[in-house]
Coordinates of C-alpha atoms in Angstrom, one line a residue:
X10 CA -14.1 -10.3 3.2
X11 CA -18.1 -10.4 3.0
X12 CA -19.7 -7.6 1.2
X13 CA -21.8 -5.1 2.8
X14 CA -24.8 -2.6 1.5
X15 CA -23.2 0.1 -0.7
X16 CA -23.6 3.8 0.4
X17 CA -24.2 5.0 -2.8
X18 CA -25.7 8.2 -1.3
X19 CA -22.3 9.2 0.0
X20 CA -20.1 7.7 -2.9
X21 CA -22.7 10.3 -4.8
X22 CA -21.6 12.9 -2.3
X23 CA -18.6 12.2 -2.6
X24 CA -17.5 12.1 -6.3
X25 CA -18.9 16.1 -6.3
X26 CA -15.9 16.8 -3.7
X27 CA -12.9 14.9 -5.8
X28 CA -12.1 12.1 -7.6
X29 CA -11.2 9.8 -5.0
X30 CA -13.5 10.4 -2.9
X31 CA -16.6 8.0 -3.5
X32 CA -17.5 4.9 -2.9
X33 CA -14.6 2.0 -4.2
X34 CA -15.4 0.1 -7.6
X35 CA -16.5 -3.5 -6.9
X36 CA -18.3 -5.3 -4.1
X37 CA -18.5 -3.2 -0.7
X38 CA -16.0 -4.8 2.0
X39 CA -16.8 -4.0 5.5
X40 CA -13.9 -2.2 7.3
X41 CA -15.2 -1.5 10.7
X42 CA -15.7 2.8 10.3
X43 CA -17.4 4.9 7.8
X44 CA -13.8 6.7 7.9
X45 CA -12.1 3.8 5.4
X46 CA -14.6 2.6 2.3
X47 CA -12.9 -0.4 0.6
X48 CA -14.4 -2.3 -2.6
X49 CA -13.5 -5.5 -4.5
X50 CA -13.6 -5.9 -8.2
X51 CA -13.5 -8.9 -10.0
X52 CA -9.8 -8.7 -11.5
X53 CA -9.0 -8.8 -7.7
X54 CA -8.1 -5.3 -7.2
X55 CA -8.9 -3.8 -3.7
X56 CA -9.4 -0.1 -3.3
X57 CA -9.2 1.5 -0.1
X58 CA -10.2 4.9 0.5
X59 CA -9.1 7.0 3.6
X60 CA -12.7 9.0 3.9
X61 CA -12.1 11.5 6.2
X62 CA -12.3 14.6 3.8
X63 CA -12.9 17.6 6.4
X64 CA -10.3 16.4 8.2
X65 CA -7.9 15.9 4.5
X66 CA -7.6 12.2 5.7
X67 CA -5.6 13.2 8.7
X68 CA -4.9 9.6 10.5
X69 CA -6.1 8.5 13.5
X70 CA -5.9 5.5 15.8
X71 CA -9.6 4.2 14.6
X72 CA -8.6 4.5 11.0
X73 CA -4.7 3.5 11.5
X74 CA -7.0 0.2 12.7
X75 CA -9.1 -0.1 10.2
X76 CA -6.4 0.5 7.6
X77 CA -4.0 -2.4 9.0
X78 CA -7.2 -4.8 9.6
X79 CA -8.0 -4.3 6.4
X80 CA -4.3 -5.3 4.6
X81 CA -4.5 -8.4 7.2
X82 CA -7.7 -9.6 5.6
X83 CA -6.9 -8.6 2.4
X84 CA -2.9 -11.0 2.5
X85 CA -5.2 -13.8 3.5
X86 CA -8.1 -13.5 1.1
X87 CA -6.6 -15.3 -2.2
X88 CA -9.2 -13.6 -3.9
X89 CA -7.3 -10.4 -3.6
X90 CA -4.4 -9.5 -6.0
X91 CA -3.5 -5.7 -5.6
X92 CA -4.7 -3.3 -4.0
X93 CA -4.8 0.7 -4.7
X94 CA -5.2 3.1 -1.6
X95 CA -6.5 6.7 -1.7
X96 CA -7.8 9.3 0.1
X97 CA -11.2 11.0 0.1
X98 CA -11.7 14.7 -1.3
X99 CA -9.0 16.7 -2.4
X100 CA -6.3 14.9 0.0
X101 CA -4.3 11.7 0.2
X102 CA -3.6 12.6 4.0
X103 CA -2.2 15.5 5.4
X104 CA -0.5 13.6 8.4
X105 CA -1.6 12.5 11.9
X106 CA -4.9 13.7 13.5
X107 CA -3.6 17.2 15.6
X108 CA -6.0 15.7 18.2
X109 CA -3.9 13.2 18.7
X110 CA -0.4 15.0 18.5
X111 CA -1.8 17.2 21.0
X112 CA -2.8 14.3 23.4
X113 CA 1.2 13.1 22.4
X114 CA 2.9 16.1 23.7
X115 CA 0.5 16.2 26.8
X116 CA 2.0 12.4 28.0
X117 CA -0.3 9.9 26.5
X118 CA 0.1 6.7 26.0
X119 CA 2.4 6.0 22.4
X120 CA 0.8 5.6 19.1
X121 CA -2.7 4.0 19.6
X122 CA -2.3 1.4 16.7
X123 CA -0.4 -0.5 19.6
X124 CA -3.6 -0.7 21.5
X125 CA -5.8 -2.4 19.2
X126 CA -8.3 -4.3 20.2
X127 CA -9.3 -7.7 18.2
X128 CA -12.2 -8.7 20.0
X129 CA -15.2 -9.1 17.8
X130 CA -12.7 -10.2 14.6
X131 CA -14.6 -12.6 12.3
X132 CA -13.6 -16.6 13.4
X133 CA -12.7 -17.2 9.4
X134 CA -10.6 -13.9 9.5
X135 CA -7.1 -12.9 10.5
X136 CA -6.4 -11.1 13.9
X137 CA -5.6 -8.0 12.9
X138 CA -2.0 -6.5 13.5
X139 CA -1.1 -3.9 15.5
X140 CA 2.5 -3.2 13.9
X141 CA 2.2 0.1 12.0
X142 CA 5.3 -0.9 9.5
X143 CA 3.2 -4.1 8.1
X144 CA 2.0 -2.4 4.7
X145 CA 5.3 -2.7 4.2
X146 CA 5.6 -6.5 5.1
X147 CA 2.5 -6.8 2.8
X148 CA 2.9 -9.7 0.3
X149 CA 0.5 -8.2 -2.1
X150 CA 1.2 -5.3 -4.0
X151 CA 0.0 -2.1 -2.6
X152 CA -0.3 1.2 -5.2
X153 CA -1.0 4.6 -3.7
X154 CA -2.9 7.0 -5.9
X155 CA -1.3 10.1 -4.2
X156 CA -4.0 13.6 -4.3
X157 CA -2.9 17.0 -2.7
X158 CA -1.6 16.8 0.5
X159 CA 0.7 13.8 1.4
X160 CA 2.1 14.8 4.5
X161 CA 3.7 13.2 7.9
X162 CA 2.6 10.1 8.5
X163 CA 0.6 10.3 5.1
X164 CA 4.0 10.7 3.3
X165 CA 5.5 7.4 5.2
X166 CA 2.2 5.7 4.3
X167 CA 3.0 6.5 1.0
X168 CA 6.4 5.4 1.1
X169 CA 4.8 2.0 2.7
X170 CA 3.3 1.2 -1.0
X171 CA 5.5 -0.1 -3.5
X172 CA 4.6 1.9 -6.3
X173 CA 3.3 5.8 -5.7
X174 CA 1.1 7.6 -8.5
X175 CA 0.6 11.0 -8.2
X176 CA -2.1 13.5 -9.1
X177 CA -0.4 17.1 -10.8
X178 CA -1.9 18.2 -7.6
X179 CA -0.1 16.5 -5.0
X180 CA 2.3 17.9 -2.4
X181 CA 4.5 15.7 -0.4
X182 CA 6.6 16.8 2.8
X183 CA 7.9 15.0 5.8
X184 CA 7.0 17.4 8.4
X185 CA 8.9 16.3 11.3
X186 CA 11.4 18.4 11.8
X187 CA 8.8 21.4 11.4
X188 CA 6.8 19.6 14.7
X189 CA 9.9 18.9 16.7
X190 CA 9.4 15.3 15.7
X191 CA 12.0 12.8 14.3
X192 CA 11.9 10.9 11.0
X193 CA 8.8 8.4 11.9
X194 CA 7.5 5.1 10.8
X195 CA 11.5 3.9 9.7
X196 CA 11.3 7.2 7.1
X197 CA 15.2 7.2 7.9
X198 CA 15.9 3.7 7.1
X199 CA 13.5 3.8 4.0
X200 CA 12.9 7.4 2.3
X201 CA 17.2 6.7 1.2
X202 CA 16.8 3.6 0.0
X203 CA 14.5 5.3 -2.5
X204 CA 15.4 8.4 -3.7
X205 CA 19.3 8.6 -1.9
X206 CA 20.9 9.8 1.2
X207 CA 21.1 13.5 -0.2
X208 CA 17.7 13.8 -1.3
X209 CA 16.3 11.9 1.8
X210 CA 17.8 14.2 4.4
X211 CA 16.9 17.4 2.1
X212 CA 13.3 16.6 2.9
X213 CA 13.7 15.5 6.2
X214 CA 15.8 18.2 7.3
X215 CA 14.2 20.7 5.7
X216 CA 10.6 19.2 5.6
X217 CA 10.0 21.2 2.5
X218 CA 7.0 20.4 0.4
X219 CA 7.8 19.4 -3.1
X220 CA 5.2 19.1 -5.9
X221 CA 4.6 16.3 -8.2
X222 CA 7.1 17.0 -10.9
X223 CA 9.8 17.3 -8.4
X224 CA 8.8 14.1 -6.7
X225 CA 8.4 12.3 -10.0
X226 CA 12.1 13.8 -10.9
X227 CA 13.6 12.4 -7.5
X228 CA 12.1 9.4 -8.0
X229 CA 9.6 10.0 -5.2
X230 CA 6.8 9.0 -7.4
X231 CA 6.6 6.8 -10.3
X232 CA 3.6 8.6 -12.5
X233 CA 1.9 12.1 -12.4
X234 CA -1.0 12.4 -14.1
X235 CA -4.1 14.6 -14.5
X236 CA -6.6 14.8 -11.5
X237 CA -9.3 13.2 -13.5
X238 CA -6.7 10.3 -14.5
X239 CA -5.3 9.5 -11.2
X240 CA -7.6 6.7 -9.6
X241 CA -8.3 5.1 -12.9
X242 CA -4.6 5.0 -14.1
X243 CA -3.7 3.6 -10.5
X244 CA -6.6 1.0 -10.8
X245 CA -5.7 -0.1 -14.4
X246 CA -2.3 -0.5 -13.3
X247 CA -3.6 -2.8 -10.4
X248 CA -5.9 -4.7 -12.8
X249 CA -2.4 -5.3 -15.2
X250 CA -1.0 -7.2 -12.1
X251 CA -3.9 -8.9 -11.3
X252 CA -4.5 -10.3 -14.2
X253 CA -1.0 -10.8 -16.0
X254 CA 1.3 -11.8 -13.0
X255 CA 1.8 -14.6 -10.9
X256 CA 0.9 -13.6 -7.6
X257 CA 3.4 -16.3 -6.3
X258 CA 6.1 -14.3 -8.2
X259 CA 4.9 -11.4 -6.6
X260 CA 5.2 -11.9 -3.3
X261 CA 8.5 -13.6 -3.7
X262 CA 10.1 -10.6 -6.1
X263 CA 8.8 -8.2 -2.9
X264 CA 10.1 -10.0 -0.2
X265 CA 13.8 -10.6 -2.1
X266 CA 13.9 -6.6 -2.3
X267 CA 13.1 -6.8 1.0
X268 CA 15.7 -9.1 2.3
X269 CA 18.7 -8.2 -0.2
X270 CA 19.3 -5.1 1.7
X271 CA 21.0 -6.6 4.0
X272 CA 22.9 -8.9 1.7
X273 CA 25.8 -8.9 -0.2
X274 CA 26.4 -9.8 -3.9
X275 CA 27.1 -12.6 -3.6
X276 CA 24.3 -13.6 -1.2
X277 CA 21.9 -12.3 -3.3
X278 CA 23.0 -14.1 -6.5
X279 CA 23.1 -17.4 -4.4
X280 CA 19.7 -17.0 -2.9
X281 CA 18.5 -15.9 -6.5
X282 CA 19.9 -19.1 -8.0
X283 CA 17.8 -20.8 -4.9
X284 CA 14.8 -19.4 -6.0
X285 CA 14.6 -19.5 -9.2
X286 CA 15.2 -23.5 -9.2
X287 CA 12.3 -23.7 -6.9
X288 CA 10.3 -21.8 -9.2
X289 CA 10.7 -23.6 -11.9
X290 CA 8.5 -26.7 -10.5
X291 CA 5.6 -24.8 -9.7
X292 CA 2.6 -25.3 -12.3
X293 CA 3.0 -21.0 -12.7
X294 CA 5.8 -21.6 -15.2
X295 CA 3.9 -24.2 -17.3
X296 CA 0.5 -21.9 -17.0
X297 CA 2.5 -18.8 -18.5
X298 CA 3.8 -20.9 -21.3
X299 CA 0.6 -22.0 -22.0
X300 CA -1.1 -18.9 -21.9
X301 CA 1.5 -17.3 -24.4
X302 CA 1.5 -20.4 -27.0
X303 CA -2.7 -20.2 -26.7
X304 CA -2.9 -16.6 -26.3
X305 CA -5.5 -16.4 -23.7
X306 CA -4.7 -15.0 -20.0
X307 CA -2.8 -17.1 -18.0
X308 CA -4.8 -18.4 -14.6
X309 CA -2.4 -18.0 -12.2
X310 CA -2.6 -20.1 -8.6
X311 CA -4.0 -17.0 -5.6
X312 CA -1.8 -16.3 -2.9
X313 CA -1.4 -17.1 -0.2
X314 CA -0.9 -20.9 -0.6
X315 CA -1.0 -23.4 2.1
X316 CA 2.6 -22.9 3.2
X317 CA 3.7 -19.6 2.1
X318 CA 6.9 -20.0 4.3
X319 CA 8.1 -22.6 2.5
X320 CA 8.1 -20.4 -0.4
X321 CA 9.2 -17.0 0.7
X322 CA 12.9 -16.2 1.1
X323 CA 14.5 -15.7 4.0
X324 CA 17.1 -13.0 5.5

């Protein structure tokens, strides 16, 4: 990730129309489109910002792109720890581009994040994916900082990150079955897993919107907070991971959520016992004593590392 020129004409713009909607904190990072802004800070925090605020951050195939390119980069960049995504305005994202649903329903071609196209990718930078479920494969740990309208493929973006703040001003609803659609993006598989069968099909049966206390009351969201409050509180969060926890630990605690789903008890107390032994001889456990007996922040190793296979747990 090399840094670009800020726009600090449109991050002034911008921070008239909402508080999301500026110019990330930190060094510029290049993304590819004016339509995502991203910026690095120096705990290692990466904010992404869907800017497409006339349009409420509706998605589209360039910024679906940009939005995966950028998470590819961001896994293999050790200097990155966490990273916070938002939307522009007064909107996280209020679902897929009706341009594009229109082109859908007229016989085009499947979602365009298949087609993307790597050519031009940095020689010192991943190829960028074209799988539409990898936020959710992402090793690093990804907040959203949810603002109005969190709809349709905004709301399974959403459920992508692993921990969702909300604005008092957000509204969240699945939407399919209001466009003829079905439950998208593995919302069927997932949206259960987190707030339960009965509350899952409520929404996507009835593809009701619900605010932010009812969200935060199904479990849906994990804070609501004032307006103002929302970025920072999401960032500060970030910079708490960054800084305190091992980013090896991280990436291993994610993926054996991930792949204890499909395991029993006892396969998930044996692979447990597996990891933790393995744990124990890397120089993180030693760092974290020593930070606590010295009282200073521990300096934890990046991630990736060389082999991160070796490391991760497998189904």
């Amino acid at each position: 990730m090399s840094a670009q020129p800020a726009a600090r004409d449109a991050g002034a713009a911008g921070r008239a129309a909402g508080p999301a909607s500026y110019t990330p904190p930190g060094t510029p990072v290049p993304t590819g489109t004016n339509e995502l802004l991203a910026g690095l800070d120096d705990d290692g925090v990466l904010t992404a910002v869907w800017h497409r605020p006339h349009r409420r951050n509706a998605m589209t195939a360039e910024l679906e792109r940009a939005y995966l390119a950028l998470l590819c980069t961001a896994e293999a960049d050790t200097r990155v720890r966490a990273v916070v995504v938002t939307g522009a305005g007064n909107a996280f994202c209020a679902g897929a581009d009706l341009t594009a649903l229109h082109e859908l329903s007229e016989g085009a071609a499947p979602h365009a994040a298949t087609e993307a196209n790597h050519e031009g990718q940095p020689a010192n930078e991943p190829a960028a994916t074209c799988d539409p479920g990898y936020p959710l494969k992402f090793a690093k740990p990804l907040i959203a900082a949810i603002d109005g309208p969190c709809i349709g493929l905004g709301f399974a973006q959403a459920l992508f990150c692993d921990v969702r703040f909300a604005s008092d001003n957000a509204r969240l609803a699945t939407a399919y079955a209001r466009r003829g659609l079905i439950a998208e993006y593995g919302t069927a598989w997932l949206l259960p897993q987190i707030i339960g069968r009965g509350n899952a099909l409520d929404l996507l049966l009835s593809a009701r919107t619900v605010d932010a206390a009812e969200a935060h009351a199904m479990g849906l969201v994990q804070r609501v907070l004032p307006r103002g409050q929302l970025l920072s509180a999401a960032r500060e969060y970030a910079r708490d991971l960054a800084r305190l926890s091992s980013p090896t630990s991280m990436a291993v605690i994610k993926s054996q959520v991930d792949a204890d789903v499909c395991r029993d008890r006892d396969a998930s107390l044996a692979s447990s016992y597996e990891l933790m032994l393995a744990s124990f001889g890397r120089p993180d456990l030693v760092e974290s004593l020593t930070a606590l007996a010295e009282r200073h922040t521990p300096q934890f190793a990046p991630w990736p590392p060389q082999d991160p296979e070796h490391i991760l747990p497998h189904p």
